[in-house]
Coordinates of C-alpha atoms in Angstrom, one line a residue:
M1 CA -35.2 114.7 1.6
D2 CA -34.4 111.6 0.6
D3 CA -31.1 110.1 1.3
V4 CA -29.0 109.7 -1.7
D5 CA -27.8 105.9 -2.1
S6 CA -23.8 106.7 -1.8
P7 CA -21.6 103.7 -2.9
E8 CA -20.7 101.6 -0.3
P9 CA -17.5 101.9 1.2
T10 CA -14.4 99.7 -0.4
R11 CA -13.9 96.8 2.7
A12 CA -10.2 96.5 3.3
P13 CA -8.2 93.5 1.9
R14 CA -7.9 90.8 4.5
G15 CA -3.8 90.5 5.8
G16 CA -2.6 87.9 3.5
S17 CA -4.0 90.0 0.7
R18 CA -2.6 93.0 1.7
R19 CA 1.0 91.8 1.8
V20 CA 0.5 90.3 -1.5
E21 CA -0.3 93.4 -3.0
R22 CA 1.6 95.4 -0.8
S23 CA 5.0 93.3 -2.1
G24 CA 3.6 92.9 -5.6
L25 CA 4.7 88.6 -5.4
P26 CA 2.2 86.0 -5.9
R27 CA 0.8 84.1 -3.2
W28 CA 3.1 80.9 -4.0
F29 CA 6.5 82.3 -4.7
R30 CA 7.6 82.3 -1.0
P31 CA 6.8 78.2 -0.6
V32 CA 8.5 77.5 -3.6
I33 CA 11.5 79.6 -2.4
L34 CA 11.2 77.6 0.7
Y35 CA 11.3 74.2 -1.4
V36 CA 14.2 75.8 -3.3
L37 CA 16.0 76.5 -0.3
F38 CA 15.3 73.0 1.3
A39 CA 16.0 71.0 -1.8
I40 CA 19.3 72.9 -2.3
A41 CA 20.5 72.1 1.4
A42 CA 19.7 68.5 1.0
Y43 CA 21.5 68.4 -1.8
Q44 CA 25.0 69.6 -0.4
M45 CA 24.5 67.4 2.8
S46 CA 23.6 64.5 0.7
G47 CA 26.9 65.0 -1.3
W48 CA 29.0 66.0 2.0
L49 CA 27.4 62.6 3.8
F50 CA 28.5 60.5 0.3
H51 CA 32.0 62.3 -0.1
N52 CA 32.8 61.3 4.0
L53 CA 31.2 57.8 3.7
K54 CA 32.1 56.5 0.8
G55 CA 34.1 54.3 2.1
F56 CA 32.1 52.6 4.5
L57 CA 29.3 52.2 2.0
G58 CA 31.8 50.4 -0.2
L59 CA 32.8 48.0 2.7
L60 CA 29.1 47.5 3.2
F61 CA 28.5 46.8 0.3
L62 CA 31.4 44.2 -0.1
A63 CA 30.0 42.3 2.8
W64 CA 26.7 42.0 1.5
L65 CA 28.3 40.3 -1.7
F66 CA 30.4 38.4 0.4
S67 CA 27.2 37.3 2.6
I68 CA 25.3 36.5 -0.8
T69 CA 28.0 34.6 -2.0
V70 CA 28.0 32.0 1.1
E71 CA 23.9 32.4 0.9
P72 CA 23.7 29.3 -0.5
V73 CA 25.6 27.1 1.4
V74 CA 23.9 29.1 4.5
D75 CA 20.0 27.8 3.2
R76 CA 21.2 24.2 2.3
M77 CA 22.8 24.1 6.1
E78 CA 19.5 25.7 7.8
R79 CA 17.6 22.9 5.6
F80 CA 19.4 20.0 7.0
G81 CA 18.3 20.9 10.8
M82 CA 20.8 23.9 11.5
R83 CA 20.3 27.2 13.0
R84 CA 21.1 29.7 10.4
G85 CA 23.1 31.8 12.7
A86 CA 25.6 29.2 13.6
A87 CA 25.7 28.0 10.0
A88 CA 26.5 31.5 9.3
G89 CA 29.1 31.5 11.6
L90 CA 30.4 28.2 10.5
V91 CA 30.7 28.7 7.0
L92 CA 32.4 32.2 7.7
F93 CA 34.9 30.4 10.1
G94 CA 35.5 27.7 7.5
L95 CA 36.3 30.4 4.8
V96 CA 38.7 32.1 7.4
L97 CA 40.6 28.5 8.4
L98 CA 40.8 28.4 4.6
V99 CA 42.8 31.5 4.0
I100 CA 44.6 30.8 6.7
G101 CA 45.9 27.5 5.5
F102 CA 46.8 28.7 2.2
L103 CA 49.0 31.2 3.3
S104 CA 50.5 28.8 5.8
L105 CA 51.1 26.4 2.9
F106 CA 52.1 29.3 0.0
G107 CA 52.4 32.2 2.3
A108 CA 56.5 32.3 2.6
L109 CA 56.7 31.2 -1.4
L110 CA 54.1 33.6 -2.4
A111 CA 55.8 36.3 -0.7
E112 CA 59.7 35.4 -1.8
Q113 CA 58.8 35.2 -5.3
L114 CA 56.6 38.0 -5.2
S115 CA 59.3 40.3 -3.8
Q116 CA 61.7 38.5 -6.3
L117 CA 59.6 39.7 -9.1
V118 CA 59.0 42.8 -8.5
T119 CA 62.5 43.3 -8.4
A120 CA 63.9 41.8 -11.6
L121 CA 60.6 43.1 -13.4
P122 CA 63.0 46.1 -15.1
E123 CA 66.0 43.8 -16.1
S124 CA 62.9 41.2 -17.3
L125 CA 61.6 44.1 -19.2
S126 CA 64.9 45.6 -20.6
S127 CA 65.9 41.8 -21.9
V128 CA 63.2 41.3 -23.4
T129 CA 63.1 44.9 -25.2
Q130 CA 66.8 44.1 -26.3
W131 CA 65.7 40.9 -27.4
A132 CA 62.8 42.5 -29.5
N133 CA 65.2 44.9 -31.1
R134 CA 67.8 42.5 -32.4
T135 CA 64.8 40.0 -33.5
F136 CA 62.5 42.6 -35.4
D137 CA 65.2 45.4 -35.9
T138 CA 63.3 47.5 -33.9
N139 CA 64.4 50.5 -31.9
F140 CA 62.5 50.5 -28.5
S141 CA 63.8 51.4 -25.1
V142 CA 62.7 50.8 -21.5
D143 CA 64.0 53.2 -18.7
T144 CA 64.4 50.8 -15.8
D145 CA 66.1 53.2 -13.7
H146 CA 62.4 54.6 -13.1
L147 CA 61.1 50.9 -12.6
R148 CA 64.2 49.3 -10.8
I149 CA 63.6 48.6 -7.7
T150 CA 66.6 49.1 -4.5
P151 CA 66.8 48.9 -0.9
D152 CA 67.1 52.4 -0.9
T153 CA 63.7 52.8 -3.2
V154 CA 62.0 50.8 -0.5
R155 CA 63.4 52.5 2.4
E156 CA 62.4 56.1 0.9
L157 CA 58.7 54.8 0.2
A158 CA 58.6 53.4 3.6
A159 CA 59.6 56.8 5.1
R160 CA 57.1 58.7 3.0
F161 CA 54.0 56.3 3.3
T162 CA 54.4 55.0 6.5
P163 CA 56.3 57.2 8.9
G164 CA 57.6 55.4 11.6
V165 CA 56.9 52.5 13.6
L166 CA 53.7 53.9 14.8
G167 CA 52.5 54.9 11.1
V168 CA 53.1 51.0 10.3
V169 CA 50.8 49.6 13.3
T170 CA 48.5 52.4 12.8
S171 CA 48.0 50.9 8.8
L172 CA 48.0 47.6 9.9
F173 CA 45.1 48.2 12.9
E174 CA 43.3 50.0 9.9
V175 CA 43.2 46.7 7.8
V176 CA 42.8 44.5 10.4
F177 CA 39.8 46.3 11.9
Q178 CA 38.3 46.9 8.0
L179 CA 38.2 43.3 7.5
L180 CA 36.9 42.3 11.0
T181 CA 34.2 45.0 10.2
M182 CA 33.2 43.4 6.7
L183 CA 33.3 40.0 8.1
L184 CA 30.9 41.2 10.8
F185 CA 28.7 42.8 8.4
A186 CA 28.8 40.3 6.2
F187 CA 27.4 37.7 9.2
Y188 CA 24.4 39.5 10.5
M189 CA 23.4 40.0 6.8
S190 CA 23.8 36.1 6.1
A191 CA 22.5 35.4 9.6
E192 CA 19.4 37.4 9.3
G193 CA 19.0 38.2 5.4
P194 CA 15.2 36.5 5.7
A195 CA 14.0 38.5 8.6
L196 CA 16.1 41.7 7.3
R197 CA 13.6 41.0 3.8
R198 CA 10.4 40.8 5.9
T199 CA 11.4 43.3 7.8
V200 CA 11.8 46.0 5.0
A201 CA 9.0 44.4 2.8
S202 CA 7.0 45.3 5.7
W203 CA 7.2 48.8 5.3
F204 CA 5.4 48.7 2.2
P205 CA 1.7 47.6 1.1
A206 CA 1.2 44.1 -0.2
Q207 CA 1.6 44.9 -4.0
Q208 CA 4.9 46.8 -3.2
Q209 CA 5.9 43.9 -0.8
R210 CA 5.8 41.3 -4.0
V211 CA 8.2 43.6 -6.1
I212 CA 10.7 44.1 -3.5
S213 CA 10.7 40.4 -2.4
T214 CA 11.6 39.9 -6.5
V215 CA 13.9 42.4 -6.6
W216 CA 16.0 41.3 -3.7
E217 CA 15.4 37.6 -4.9
I218 CA 16.9 38.9 -8.5
S219 CA 20.0 40.9 -6.4
V220 CA 21.1 37.8 -4.2
D221 CA 20.9 35.1 -7.3
K222 CA 22.9 37.5 -9.7
A223 CA 25.0 39.2 -7.8
G224 CA 25.8 36.2 -5.9
G225 CA 26.1 34.1 -8.6
Y226 CA 28.2 36.3 -10.6
V227 CA 30.9 36.4 -7.7
V228 CA 30.8 32.5 -7.2
S229 CA 31.1 32.1 -11.0
R230 CA 33.9 34.4 -11.2
L231 CA 35.8 33.1 -8.0
I232 CA 35.3 29.8 -9.8
L233 CA 36.9 30.6 -12.8
A234 CA 39.6 32.3 -11.4
A235 CA 40.7 29.3 -9.4
F236 CA 40.5 26.9 -12.4
S237 CA 42.5 29.3 -14.7
T238 CA 45.0 29.5 -11.4
V239 CA 45.2 26.3 -11.3
A240 CA 46.0 25.7 -15.0
T241 CA 48.5 28.4 -15.5
G242 CA 50.5 27.4 -12.4
V243 CA 51.1 23.8 -13.8
F244 CA 52.4 25.1 -17.1
L245 CA 54.5 27.5 -15.8
V246 CA 55.8 24.7 -13.5
A247 CA 56.3 22.5 -16.1
L248 CA 57.7 25.0 -18.4
D249 CA 60.0 26.0 -15.7
V250 CA 59.4 29.8 -15.6
P251 CA 60.4 31.7 -12.2
Y252 CA 57.8 33.0 -9.9
W253 CA 55.3 30.8 -11.0
L254 CA 52.8 31.5 -7.9
P255 CA 52.4 35.4 -8.1
L256 CA 52.3 34.7 -12.0
A257 CA 49.5 32.3 -11.6
L258 CA 47.3 34.4 -9.0
W259 CA 47.9 37.4 -11.4
T260 CA 46.4 35.7 -14.2
G261 CA 43.2 33.8 -12.4
I262 CA 42.5 36.9 -10.8
V263 CA 42.9 39.8 -13.6
S264 CA 41.3 37.4 -16.1
Q265 CA 38.4 37.0 -14.3
F266 CA 37.9 40.5 -12.7
V267 CA 39.2 43.0 -15.5
P268 CA 36.4 43.1 -18.0
T269 CA 37.7 43.2 -21.4
L270 CA 41.4 43.8 -21.1
G271 CA 41.9 41.5 -18.5
T272 CA 42.9 38.3 -20.6
Y273 CA 45.3 40.4 -22.5
L274 CA 46.8 41.9 -19.5
A275 CA 47.1 38.5 -17.4
I276 CA 48.9 36.8 -20.2
A277 CA 51.1 39.6 -21.2
L278 CA 53.1 39.5 -17.6
P279 CA 54.2 35.6 -17.7
A280 CA 54.5 35.9 -21.3
I281 CA 57.5 38.6 -20.3
I282 CA 58.9 37.1 -17.4
A283 CA 58.8 33.5 -19.5
A284 CA 60.9 35.3 -22.3
T285 CA 63.6 36.4 -19.9
T286 CA 64.3 32.6 -19.5
H287 CA 64.0 31.7 -23.0
P288 CA 62.3 33.7 -25.7
I289 CA 60.5 30.6 -27.3
N290 CA 58.9 30.3 -23.7
A291 CA 57.1 33.5 -24.3
V292 CA 55.3 32.2 -27.5
W293 CA 54.1 28.7 -25.6
V294 CA 52.8 31.1 -22.7
V295 CA 50.9 33.0 -24.9
V296 CA 49.7 29.7 -27.1
F297 CA 48.7 28.3 -23.6
G298 CA 46.8 31.3 -22.9
T299 CA 45.2 31.7 -26.2
L300 CA 43.8 28.1 -26.1
Y301 CA 42.7 27.7 -22.5
Q302 CA 40.6 31.0 -23.2
Q303 CA 39.1 28.5 -25.9
I304 CA 38.2 26.2 -24.1
E305 CA 37.4 28.3 -21.0
N306 CA 34.7 30.4 -23.3
Y307 CA 33.3 27.2 -25.1
V308 CA 33.6 24.4 -22.1
L309 CA 33.8 26.1 -18.8
H310 CA 32.3 29.4 -18.9
P311 CA 28.8 28.5 -20.3
R312 CA 28.3 25.6 -17.6
V313 CA 30.0 27.4 -14.2
T314 CA 27.8 30.6 -15.6
A315 CA 24.7 29.1 -16.4
R316 CA 22.4 30.8 -14.0
T317 CA 24.3 34.9 -14.1
V318 CA 23.3 37.4 -16.9
A319 CA 25.8 37.6 -20.1
I320 CA 26.9 41.2 -19.6
H321 CA 28.5 43.2 -22.9
P322 CA 31.9 43.9 -22.6
A323 CA 31.4 47.4 -23.4
V324 CA 29.0 48.0 -20.6
A325 CA 31.1 46.0 -18.1
F326 CA 34.5 47.8 -18.9
G327 CA 32.0 51.1 -19.1
A328 CA 30.8 50.2 -15.6
V329 CA 34.5 49.5 -14.0
I330 CA 35.2 52.8 -14.8
I331 CA 32.3 54.6 -13.6
G332 CA 32.4 52.3 -10.1
A333 CA 36.5 53.3 -10.0
S334 CA 35.7 56.9 -10.4
L335 CA 32.9 57.1 -7.6
F336 CA 34.3 54.8 -4.9
G337 CA 38.0 53.8 -6.3
A338 CA 39.1 50.1 -6.4
I339 CA 36.4 49.1 -4.3
G340 CA 34.3 50.9 -7.1
A341 CA 35.8 48.8 -9.7
L342 CA 35.3 45.5 -8.1
V343 CA 31.8 45.7 -7.1
S344 CA 30.5 47.2 -10.4
V345 CA 30.1 44.8 -12.8
P346 CA 27.9 42.8 -9.7
V347 CA 25.6 45.8 -9.6
I348 CA 25.4 46.5 -13.4
A349 CA 24.3 42.8 -13.4
V350 CA 21.6 43.0 -10.9
I351 CA 20.5 46.7 -13.0
Q352 CA 20.7 44.2 -16.2
S353 CA 18.4 41.6 -14.6
L354 CA 16.0 43.7 -13.5
I355 CA 15.2 45.5 -16.6
E356 CA 15.1 42.4 -18.3
T357 CA 12.3 41.4 -15.5
F358 CA 10.4 44.3 -15.3
G359 CA 11.1 45.7 -18.7
R360 CA 8.8 44.9 -21.8
R361 CA 10.0 44.7 -25.2
Y362 CA 8.1 45.0 -28.7
E363 CA 8.5 43.5 -31.5
L364 CA 10.2 45.4 -34.3
V365 CA 8.5 46.8 -37.4
P366 CA 9.6 45.2 -40.4
E367 CA 11.3 48.1 -42.3
I368 CA 13.6 48.2 -38.9
A369 CA 14.0 44.4 -38.4
G370 CA 14.3 43.9 -42.2
S371 CA 11.1 41.9 -43.6
P372 CA 11.7 38.3 -45.2
E373 CA 11.5 37.9 -48.8
P374 CA 7.7 38.3 -50.5
G375 CA 5.7 34.9 -50.2
A376 CA 8.0 34.2 -47.3
S377 CA 6.4 33.2 -43.7
D378 CA 7.5 33.7 -40.5
T379 CA 6.9 32.2 -36.9
N380 CA 4.8 34.1 -34.2
R381 CA 8.0 34.2 -31.5
D382 CA 4.7 34.2 -28.6
T383 CA 2.4 32.0 -30.1
G384 CA 4.5 29.8 -32.5
D385 CA 1.8 30.0 -35.3
T386 CA 3.0 30.6 -38.8
V387 CA 2.2 34.1 -40.3
D388 CA 1.9 35.2 -43.5
T389 CA 3.8 38.2 -43.9
R390 CA 3.2 38.7 -47.9
A391 CA 1.6 41.9 -48.9
P392 CA -2.5 42.2 -48.6
D393 CA -2.5 42.7 -52.1
E394 CA -0.4 39.5 -53.4

C-alpha cells in the first residue's frame, strides 16, 4: 500500500517570533520604549544639571567674555616676543591694579556720595513731585515712607539678609571666591586660547575644522569687540556726564556719572532714558532749571555719540536691532538672572554674525520688493551690470 502524502508538519516558530506572536507586539516596540525612556531620563538629568550649575555656567561665560576682551592686547604682546602666559598674567594684573587705583582715588568719595544719594533720594522725589504739581497743576503723589532709608531700615535689612557677623564674612568670602574664580578661568582661557582652539578642532574632520575655526574667530571678534566698544563708550559717557554735573554743581556727581555711563551702554533701548532720568531728578532738587539742562545735555550728547563716537568705536562690531537686544536681555535675565542679562547681547551679536556668515539670502521677487517704473533699469548687486526691468513685450 502506497504511502499517502501527508502534509508536512508545521515548524515551530523561532523563539523571538514566538514571543512576538504570543505578546502581540511588533519587534520594534521594545527598543523604541527604551529609547524614549532614555531620552526622558537624559532630559531630566540635563534640566537638573542646568538648574544647579547655571550660576557656575554664567560665571564661566563671564570669564570667557573677559578673556576675549583682553585677547587683542595679549596677541600683540605675544607678537613682540613675550610668552602668552606671561602676557595674559601681566594684562590681568594691570587691570587689577587699575581697579585698585580707581578705588583708592575715588572709592571713599564714591561710597560717601552713594550712601548720601540713597538716603536723599526719597526727599528728592518728593520735592520734584511737589514742584511739578505746583507748576503744571497736577495731583501726583509719592509715598516716601516706603522709599525712606533710615538707620533702623539698614539694621533691619542687615539682620534679614546677613544674620550676624558669620553671614557677613560668608557673603564676603563668596564674592571674593567668585571673583578669583572668574579671574583664574579668564587667565587660562586667554593664555591657552590658541591651544584650546586646536584641541577642540582636532576632534573633528578637516572640513568641520575650518568651520569651527571660523565660528571661533567670529565669536571672539564680535563678542569681544562688543564688550570693548561698550566699555569705551561708557567711559566717554561717564567722564562727559561727570564734568557737566560738576560744572552745574549737582550733588552726588560721581555715582550719577557712573550710573549714566553704565546704564546707557549696557541696557538696550531703555538705557538712555533711565540713565538721564536719575541725574535730572537730583538736579531738580537744587534748581528746577538744572533738570532741564541735564536733559538737554543728555539729548545733545546722545546725538554726538550716535553720529560721531558710535560709528568709529563700533566699526568692527555687529549692529543689533534694539528690539532684538531688548528681547535678548529679558530672556537672559529669565534664564540666568543678572548675569544672563549682562551677557545676552554679546551672545546675540555672535549668533547674528554666524547667521550672516553661513546664511544665504536671495533676491526678492518684484511683487515683493516693489518693481521700478516701466522702462527703468536696475543694477545687479552681484555683477554691477545694468539690467533692463521692462516686460518682454514692451
